[in-house]
Short mmCIF file of C-alpha atoms and ligand atoms in Angstrom, two decimals:
data_model
loop_
_atom_site.label_atom_id
_atom_site.label_comp_id
_atom_site.label_asym_id
_atom_site.label_seq_id
_atom_site.Cartn_x
_atom_site.Cartn_y
_atom_site.Cartn_z
CA UNK S 1 -45.08 28.23 22.83
CA UNK S 2 -42.66 29.11 20.09
CA UNK S 3 -43.71 32.70 19.69
CA UNK S 4 -41.75 35.20 21.69
CA UNK S 5 -38.74 32.96 22.34
CA UNK S 6 -35.53 34.85 23.08
CA UNK S 7 -32.60 33.96 20.86
CA UNK S 8 -29.76 32.52 23.00
CA UNK S 9 -26.40 34.26 23.06
CA UNK S 10 -24.25 32.66 20.35
CA UNK S 11 -21.39 30.36 21.39
CA UNK S 12 -18.34 32.58 20.96
CA UNK S 13 -16.17 29.88 19.38
CA UNK S 14 -18.78 28.77 16.84
CA UNK S 15 -19.82 32.37 16.08
CA UNK S 16 -16.21 33.13 15.17
CA UNK S 17 -16.18 30.26 12.65
CA UNK S 18 -19.21 31.80 10.96
CA UNK S 19 -17.59 35.24 10.91
CA UNK S 20 -14.46 33.77 9.33
CA UNK S 21 -16.50 32.07 6.61
CA UNK S 22 -18.20 35.34 5.74
CA UNK S 23 -14.91 37.29 5.46
CA UNK S 24 -14.22 37.69 1.69
CA UNK S 25 -10.44 38.30 2.12
CA UNK S 26 -8.19 35.57 0.64
CA UNK S 27 -5.36 36.05 3.13
CA UNK S 28 -7.50 35.50 6.24
CA UNK S 29 -6.25 33.06 8.91
CA UNK S 30 -8.59 30.98 11.10
CA UNK S 31 -7.17 30.42 14.60
CA UNK S 32 -10.60 29.88 16.15
CA UNK S 33 -12.29 26.53 16.67
CA UNK S 34 -10.11 23.67 17.96
CA UNK S 35 -9.74 21.58 14.85
CA UNK S 36 -6.37 20.27 13.67
CA UNK S 37 -5.30 21.33 10.18
CA UNK S 38 -2.31 20.36 8.06
CA UNK S 39 -0.09 23.12 6.62
CA UNK S 40 -2.36 22.97 3.55
CA UNK S 41 -5.34 23.79 5.76
CA UNK S 42 -6.93 20.34 5.55
CA UNK S 43 -8.37 18.39 8.48
CA UNK S 44 -7.38 14.94 7.27
CA UNK S 45 -9.01 11.59 7.85
CA UNK S 46 -6.19 9.69 9.56
CA UNK S 47 -4.76 6.69 7.69
CA UNK S 48 -5.71 4.18 10.38
CA UNK S 49 -9.23 5.62 10.52
CA UNK S 50 -9.67 5.07 6.77
CA UNK S 51 -8.35 1.52 7.08
CA UNK S 52 -10.59 0.77 10.07
CA UNK S 53 -13.63 2.16 8.27
CA UNK S 54 -12.90 -0.03 5.27
CA UNK S 55 -12.58 -3.05 7.52
CA UNK S 56 -15.85 -2.22 9.26
CA UNK S 57 -17.56 -1.77 5.88
CA UNK S 58 -16.24 -5.14 4.72
CA UNK S 59 -16.97 -7.08 7.88
CA UNK S 60 -19.96 -5.50 9.58
CA UNK S 61 -23.04 -7.67 9.16
CA UNK S 62 -25.60 -5.71 11.17
CA UNK S 63 -26.43 -2.25 12.31
CA UNK S 64 -28.80 -3.38 15.01
CA UNK S 65 -28.51 -1.70 18.41
CA UNK S 66 -25.43 -2.07 20.54
CA UNK S 67 -25.82 -2.20 24.35
CA UNK S 68 -26.75 0.96 26.25
CA UNK S 69 -23.12 1.48 27.22
CA UNK S 70 -21.94 1.09 23.60
CA UNK S 71 -19.38 -1.40 22.34
CA UNK S 72 -17.49 -2.86 25.35
CA UNK S 73 -14.31 -3.11 23.25
CA UNK S 74 -14.38 0.68 22.82
CA UNK S 75 -14.71 1.35 26.55
CA UNK S 76 -11.99 -1.22 27.32
CA UNK S 77 -9.59 0.13 24.71
CA UNK S 78 -10.05 3.76 25.65
CA UNK S 79 -9.98 3.09 29.40
CA UNK S 80 -6.65 1.30 28.88
CA UNK S 81 -5.28 4.19 26.86
CA UNK S 82 -6.29 6.72 29.52
CA UNK S 83 -5.61 4.81 32.74
CA UNK S 84 -2.67 2.63 31.66
CA UNK S 85 -1.83 -0.47 33.65
CA UNK S 86 -2.06 0.96 37.15
CA UNK S 87 -5.83 0.74 37.72
CA UNK S 88 -7.74 -2.50 38.22
CA UNK S 89 -10.33 -2.61 35.37
CA UNK S 90 -12.70 -4.00 38.02
CA UNK S 91 -12.83 -0.47 39.51
CA UNK S 92 -14.10 1.10 36.30
CA UNK S 93 -17.46 1.63 34.65
CA UNK S 94 -18.04 3.44 31.35
CA UNK S 95 -20.55 4.55 28.76
CA UNK S 96 -19.99 5.70 25.22
CA UNK S 97 -21.40 9.21 24.72
CA UNK S 98 -22.00 11.54 21.79
CA UNK S 99 -18.57 13.18 21.80
CA UNK S 100 -16.57 14.51 24.72
CA UNK S 101 -19.30 17.09 25.28
CA UNK S 102 -21.78 14.26 25.77
CA UNK S 103 -19.43 12.75 28.36
CA UNK S 104 -19.18 16.08 30.20
CA UNK S 105 -22.94 16.41 30.15
CA UNK S 106 -23.48 12.86 31.39
CA UNK S 107 -20.92 13.36 34.17
CA UNK S 108 -22.86 16.42 35.36
CA UNK S 109 -26.10 14.42 35.07
CA UNK S 110 -24.55 11.78 37.30
CA UNK S 111 -23.55 14.40 39.87
CA UNK S 112 -26.93 16.10 39.75
CA UNK S 113 -28.91 12.90 40.16
CA UNK S 114 -26.63 11.04 42.55
CA UNK S 115 -24.22 13.52 44.12
CA UNK S 116 -24.70 15.55 47.27
CA UNK S 117 -27.87 17.67 46.80
CA UNK S 118 -25.98 20.97 46.69
CA UNK S 119 -22.71 19.69 45.29
CA UNK S 120 -20.78 22.56 43.74
CA UNK S 121 -18.83 22.08 40.54
CA UNK S 122 -15.52 23.97 40.63
CA UNK S 123 -14.14 25.05 37.27
CA UNK S 124 -10.88 26.71 36.35
CA UNK S 125 -10.90 30.42 35.55
CA UNK S 126 -10.93 30.36 32.59
CA UNK S 127 -12.31 27.10 31.24
CA UNK S 128 -13.84 25.88 27.97
CA UNK S 129 -16.88 28.18 27.63
CA UNK S 130 -19.20 25.25 26.96
CA UNK S 131 -18.50 23.85 30.45
CA UNK S 132 -20.17 26.98 31.81
CA UNK S 133 -22.96 26.85 29.24
CA UNK S 134 -23.84 23.28 30.22
CA UNK S 135 -23.63 23.95 33.96
CA UNK S 136 -25.86 27.02 33.61
CA UNK S 137 -28.32 25.10 31.46
CA UNK S 138 -28.48 22.41 34.15
CA UNK S 139 -28.71 25.04 36.90
CA UNK S 140 -25.90 23.46 38.85
CA UNK S 141 -24.04 25.39 41.57
CA UNK S 142 -20.70 26.42 40.12
CA UNK S 143 -17.62 28.20 41.47
CA UNK S 144 -14.36 29.09 39.84
CA UNK S 145 -10.81 28.56 41.03
CA UNK S 146 -7.87 30.69 39.94
CA UNK S 147 -5.87 28.99 37.22
CA UNK S 148 -4.09 31.27 34.76
CA UNK S 149 -1.65 33.96 35.75
CA UNK S 150 -2.05 36.70 33.14
CA UNK S 151 1.34 38.17 33.99
CA UNK S 152 3.41 35.01 33.52
CA UNK S 153 1.02 33.10 31.22
CA UNK S 154 1.66 30.09 33.47
CA UNK S 155 -0.62 28.26 35.90
CA UNK S 156 -1.18 30.21 39.11
CA UNK S 157 -0.81 27.06 41.16
CA UNK S 158 -0.68 28.79 44.54
CA UNK S 159 -3.89 30.69 43.74
CA UNK S 160 -5.49 27.50 42.48
CA UNK S 161 -4.67 25.55 45.64
CA UNK S 162 -5.75 28.43 47.88
CA UNK S 163 -9.15 28.54 46.17
CA UNK S 164 -9.55 24.77 46.17
CA UNK S 165 -8.89 24.73 49.91
CA UNK S 166 -12.51 25.92 50.21
CA UNK S 167 -13.90 22.89 48.39
CA UNK S 168 -16.46 20.99 50.48
CA UNK S 169 -16.77 17.24 50.86
CA UNK S 170 -18.76 15.88 47.91
CA UNK S 171 -17.95 18.82 45.62
CA UNK S 172 -16.72 18.17 42.10
CA UNK S 173 -13.50 19.72 40.82
CA UNK S 174 -13.32 19.90 37.04
CA UNK S 175 -9.74 19.63 35.80
CA UNK S 176 -8.35 19.50 32.26
CA UNK S 177 -6.33 16.29 31.96
CA UNK S 178 -3.84 17.93 29.59
CA UNK S 179 -3.60 20.73 27.02
CA UNK S 180 -5.74 23.17 29.01
CA UNK S 181 -8.44 24.81 26.93
CA UNK S 182 -8.33 27.81 26.46
CA UNK S 183 -4.96 28.75 28.01
CA UNK S 184 -2.44 26.05 26.95
CA UNK S 185 -0.84 26.28 30.44
CA UNK S 186 -0.69 22.97 32.29
CA UNK S 187 0.00 21.54 35.72
CA UNK S 188 3.42 19.97 36.32
CA UNK S 189 3.76 16.50 37.86
CA UNK S 190 4.47 18.12 41.22
CA UNK S 191 1.36 20.31 40.88
CA UNK S 192 -0.81 17.25 40.16
CA UNK S 193 0.46 15.64 43.35
CA UNK S 194 -0.46 18.71 45.36
CA UNK S 195 -3.93 18.77 43.77
CA UNK S 196 -4.39 15.06 44.55
CA UNK S 197 -3.36 15.62 48.20
CA UNK S 198 -5.77 18.51 48.56
CA UNK S 199 -8.73 16.70 47.00
CA UNK S 200 -8.06 13.65 49.16
CA UNK S 201 -7.96 15.84 52.26
CA UNK S 202 -11.17 17.71 51.33
CA UNK S 203 -13.10 14.60 50.23
CA UNK S 204 -13.88 16.13 46.82
CA UNK S 205 -14.24 14.20 43.57
CA UNK S 206 -12.15 15.16 40.55
CA UNK S 207 -13.81 15.24 37.17
CA UNK S 208 -11.21 15.21 34.46
CA UNK S 209 -12.00 16.44 30.97
CA UNK S 210 -9.40 14.85 28.70
CA UNK S 211 -10.10 15.90 25.13
CA UNK S 212 -6.55 16.28 23.76
CA UNK S 213 -4.63 13.20 24.92
CA UNK S 214 -1.63 12.82 22.61
CA UNK S 215 -1.54 16.49 21.57
CA UNK S 216 0.70 17.68 24.42
CA UNK S 217 3.71 15.61 25.47
CA UNK S 218 2.57 12.20 24.18
CA UNK S 219 -0.20 9.70 24.91
CA UNK S 220 1.16 8.45 28.25
CA UNK S 221 2.60 11.73 29.46
CA UNK S 222 -0.70 13.50 28.78
CA UNK S 223 -2.58 11.00 30.94
CA UNK S 224 -0.13 11.11 33.85
CA UNK S 225 -2.20 13.53 35.96
CA UNK S 226 -5.38 11.53 35.38
CA UNK S 227 -3.58 8.29 36.31
CA UNK S 228 -2.21 9.81 39.47
CA UNK S 229 -5.64 10.95 40.62
CA UNK S 230 -7.18 7.56 39.77
CA UNK S 231 -4.48 5.84 41.81
CA UNK S 232 -4.66 8.18 44.77
CA UNK S 233 -8.37 8.95 45.15
CA UNK S 234 -11.31 6.66 45.85
CA UNK S 235 -13.46 8.07 43.04
CA UNK S 236 -12.72 9.83 39.77
CA UNK S 237 -14.96 10.89 36.86
CA UNK S 238 -13.33 11.12 33.44
CA UNK S 239 -14.87 12.66 30.31
CA UNK S 240 -12.84 11.66 27.26
CA UNK S 241 -13.07 12.61 23.61
CA UNK S 242 -11.75 10.93 20.46
CA UNK S 243 -12.59 13.93 18.28
CA UNK S 244 -9.08 15.34 18.15
CA UNK S 245 -6.66 12.47 18.71
CA UNK S 246 -8.47 10.24 16.20
CA UNK S 247 -9.58 13.20 14.05
CA UNK S 248 -13.18 11.92 14.01
CA UNK S 249 -14.83 15.14 15.12
CA UNK S 250 -18.18 14.64 13.41
CA UNK S 251 -18.56 11.00 14.43
CA UNK S 252 -19.12 12.07 18.06
CA UNK S 253 -17.06 9.51 19.94
CA UNK S 254 -16.79 10.25 23.65
CA UNK S 255 -16.60 8.19 26.83
CA UNK S 256 -17.67 8.80 30.40
CA UNK S 257 -15.37 6.65 32.52
CA UNK S 258 -15.61 6.29 36.28
CA UNK S 259 -13.19 4.82 38.79
CA UNK S 260 -14.65 3.75 42.13
CA UNK S 261 -14.38 0.97 44.68
CA UNK S 262 -14.54 -2.37 42.84
CA UNK S 263 -17.48 -3.42 44.98
CA UNK S 264 -19.50 -0.46 43.63
CA UNK S 265 -18.45 -0.57 39.97
CA UNK S 266 -21.27 -2.92 38.88
CA UNK S 267 -23.96 -0.63 40.28
CA UNK S 268 -22.23 2.45 38.86
CA UNK S 269 -22.35 0.76 35.45
CA UNK S 270 -26.11 0.21 35.75
CA UNK S 271 -26.61 3.86 36.74
CA UNK S 272 -24.54 5.01 33.76
CA UNK S 273 -26.52 2.76 31.41
CA UNK S 274 -29.76 4.23 32.78
CA UNK S 275 -28.44 7.77 32.21
CA UNK S 276 -27.79 6.93 28.55
CA UNK S 277 -31.26 5.41 28.25
CA UNK S 278 -32.94 8.44 29.77
CA UNK S 279 -31.03 10.95 27.66
CA UNK S 280 -30.69 9.39 24.20
CA UNK S 281 -30.87 5.61 24.59
CA UNK S 282 -28.04 4.07 22.60
CA UNK S 283 -24.90 6.09 21.97
CA UNK S 284 -23.47 6.55 18.44
CA UNK S 285 -21.50 3.52 17.30
CA UNK S 286 -19.55 4.27 14.12
CA UNK S 287 -16.87 6.46 15.73
CA UNK S 288 -16.39 4.17 18.73
CA UNK S 289 -16.14 1.16 16.42
CA UNK S 290 -13.39 2.88 14.44
CA UNK S 291 -11.51 3.55 17.68
CA UNK S 292 -12.01 0.00 18.97
CA UNK S 293 -10.82 -1.42 15.65
CA UNK S 294 -7.67 0.69 15.74
CA UNK S 295 -6.86 0.06 19.39
CA UNK S 296 -7.49 -3.66 18.99
CA UNK S 297 -5.12 -4.18 16.06
CA UNK S 298 -1.37 -3.83 16.59
CA UNK S 299 -0.61 -2.53 13.06
CA UNK S 300 -3.45 -0.03 12.91
CA UNK S 301 -2.64 1.14 16.41
CA UNK S 302 1.03 1.67 15.57
CA UNK S 303 0.15 3.59 12.41
CA UNK S 304 -2.39 5.75 14.26
CA UNK S 305 0.13 6.51 17.01
CA UNK S 306 2.76 7.43 14.43
CA UNK S 307 0.40 9.86 12.69
CA UNK S 308 -0.75 11.32 16.01
CA UNK S 309 2.89 11.87 16.95
CA UNK S 310 3.52 13.67 13.62
CA UNK S 311 0.55 15.89 14.41
CA UNK S 312 1.83 16.64 17.91
CA UNK S 313 5.34 17.42 16.70
CA UNK S 314 4.07 19.68 13.94
CA UNK S 315 2.18 21.77 16.52
CA UNK S 316 5.27 21.93 18.72
CA UNK S 317 7.38 23.12 15.78
CA UNK S 318 4.83 25.88 15.06
CA UNK S 319 4.93 26.91 18.72
CA UNK S 320 8.71 27.22 18.60
CA UNK S 321 8.66 29.11 15.31
CA UNK S 322 6.07 31.57 16.63
CA UNK S 323 7.93 32.12 19.90
CA UNK S 324 11.19 32.71 17.95
CA UNK S 325 9.56 35.15 15.51
CA UNK S 326 8.02 37.08 18.39
CA UNK S 327 11.31 37.15 20.27
CA UNK S 328 12.93 38.79 17.26
CA UNK S 329 10.10 41.16 16.44
CA UNK S 330 9.50 42.37 20.01
CA UNK S 331 13.11 42.07 21.10
CA UNK S 332 11.86 40.47 24.32
CA UNK S 333 11.11 37.11 25.90
CA UNK S 334 7.52 38.13 26.53
CA UNK S 335 6.05 35.46 24.27
CA UNK S 336 8.40 32.59 25.15
CA UNK S 337 5.50 30.95 26.99
CA UNK S 338 4.03 29.95 23.61
CA UNK S 339 6.79 27.37 23.23
CA UNK S 340 6.18 26.08 26.78
CA UNK S 341 2.42 25.73 26.43
CA UNK S 342 1.05 22.46 25.15
CA UNK S 343 -1.83 21.32 22.99
CA UNK S 344 -3.78 23.21 20.38
CA UNK S 345 -4.30 26.43 22.25
CA UNK S 346 -2.45 29.30 23.84
CA UNK S 347 -3.90 32.36 25.43
CA UNK S 348 -1.90 35.25 24.12
CA UNK S 349 -2.83 37.89 26.68
CA UNK S 350 -4.15 40.39 24.10
CA UNK S 351 -7.12 42.61 25.00
CA UNK S 352 -10.49 42.16 23.25
CA UNK S 353 -9.80 45.38 21.32
CA UNK S 354 -6.44 44.08 20.16
CA UNK S 355 -8.05 40.79 19.11
CA UNK S 356 -10.66 42.74 17.12
CA UNK S 357 -7.95 44.89 15.55
CA UNK S 358 -5.96 41.87 14.41
CA UNK S 359 -9.13 40.51 12.85
CA UNK S 360 -9.95 43.78 11.09
CA UNK S 361 -6.44 44.79 9.98
CA UNK S 362 -4.87 41.39 9.28
CA UNK S 363 -7.81 38.97 8.81
CA UNK S 364 -6.55 36.94 11.79
CA UNK S 365 -9.36 35.26 13.69
CA UNK S 366 -8.79 34.23 17.30
CA UNK S 367 -11.33 33.87 20.12
CA UNK S 368 -12.08 37.14 21.96
CA UNK S 369 -10.12 36.11 25.06
CA UNK S 370 -7.06 35.88 22.72
CA UNK S 371 -7.07 32.07 22.55
CA UNK S 372 -5.40 30.99 19.36
CA UNK S 373 -5.41 27.58 17.73
CA UNK S 374 -1.78 26.80 16.91
CA UNK S 375 -2.89 24.15 14.40
CA UNK S 376 -4.53 26.87 12.30
CA UNK S 377 -1.04 28.13 11.40
CA UNK S 378 1.65 26.93 9.00
CA UNK S 379 5.28 27.93 8.47
CA UNK S 380 4.18 30.72 6.09
CA UNK S 381 1.45 32.22 8.25
CA UNK S 382 3.46 32.24 11.52
CA UNK S 383 5.42 35.37 10.43
CA UNK S 384 2.16 37.07 9.42
CA UNK S 385 0.72 36.41 12.88
CA UNK S 386 3.93 37.47 14.61
CA UNK S 387 3.92 40.77 12.70
CA UNK S 388 0.26 41.35 13.60
CA UNK S 389 0.91 40.67 17.28
CA UNK S 390 4.02 42.84 17.38
CA UNK S 391 2.23 45.73 15.66
CA UNK S 392 -1.03 45.47 17.57
CA UNK S 393 -0.39 44.38 21.13
CA UNK S 394 0.61 46.92 23.72
C1 LMR I 1 -12.86 24.19 20.94
O1 LMR I 1 -12.71 24.51 22.12
O2 LMR I 1 -12.63 24.97 19.99
C2 LMR I 1 -13.33 22.80 20.62
O3 LMR I 1 -13.45 22.06 21.77
C3 LMR I 1 -14.52 22.78 19.77
C4 LMR I 1 -15.76 23.22 20.47
O4 LMR I 1 -16.74 22.47 20.38
O5 LMR I 1 -15.78 24.28 21.09
#
């Protein structure tokens, strides 16, 4: 069976990380994979995470299995953080998953097993490449909707709504809750309302991937679109990640959260539990326990929020610095959008050849579609990047 297998195409984000590692130049700059780094290039363990881990180490008396859904305190805490006060917890069901990717996968599993037989999943063009990889792997019908306007580097909201007008009842529309990956361009509050109206009219179910809550405009602001949809629509699927906002990437803490009619939520919970059982049984616990410990303790929570806010503001400052440098170097407002985008990423609008040239000539690594990770920069490397862009991009 194993002879003659065809090697799969490498994931373009992870392949770039490998390429960066193999580059012997000292002055190279990694703007690839979405991992936060301090100006010193470190991905820190957050203070509250360290404190929570110490508390868990001191107080934990068993490592026996949790329930199939994971620790209920984790689901409760994270659901509260995402949905706020406006949604009756009786309408929700949730399972812990191995990372946000696990939540995305389990959401698709739910659709495949229990959705309309030919339900189509609509994804933004572009979207996180792994969305497509998973959908292809699961052989699920997929269509794209216009999202990014290459000319303005903003959301093409009219194009998006025109494409979504073709959505059929029972289809799934995958939206990025905030900090769109890979473009950095996001819906406004008014846009979210129009999307909610359209989905309600078409009878489609939104699936919201929220992997960067707290990295855009703040914890509550970043969840505003998700909250609106949960308030306005009968059913919502939410795939959440704690990798970035708690900085616990390798612990794999994700959550699949559903909002439905309260009378159905108990059955939905049993279905979700069964999906965990069938795919990997019990979800990882250490990461979720860290999150539950932090969210359940006022002091730890305040400290975590303060550090998350520092992280968010540092990325915003880098955005402004880069936009300013580019304004000066190109004598134009062409790159002002970088300061308007939110989250870790911006799509620059450079061609694949220009991206390759910046890698070869300047040791600057960004994904081939010209997505750059703002958090890979610091005040000293911003001018280096700005010079590379100004000299390379047509
Ligand atoms: C990214 O988009 O860089 C992150 O979500 C990491 C990943 O797994 O691709």
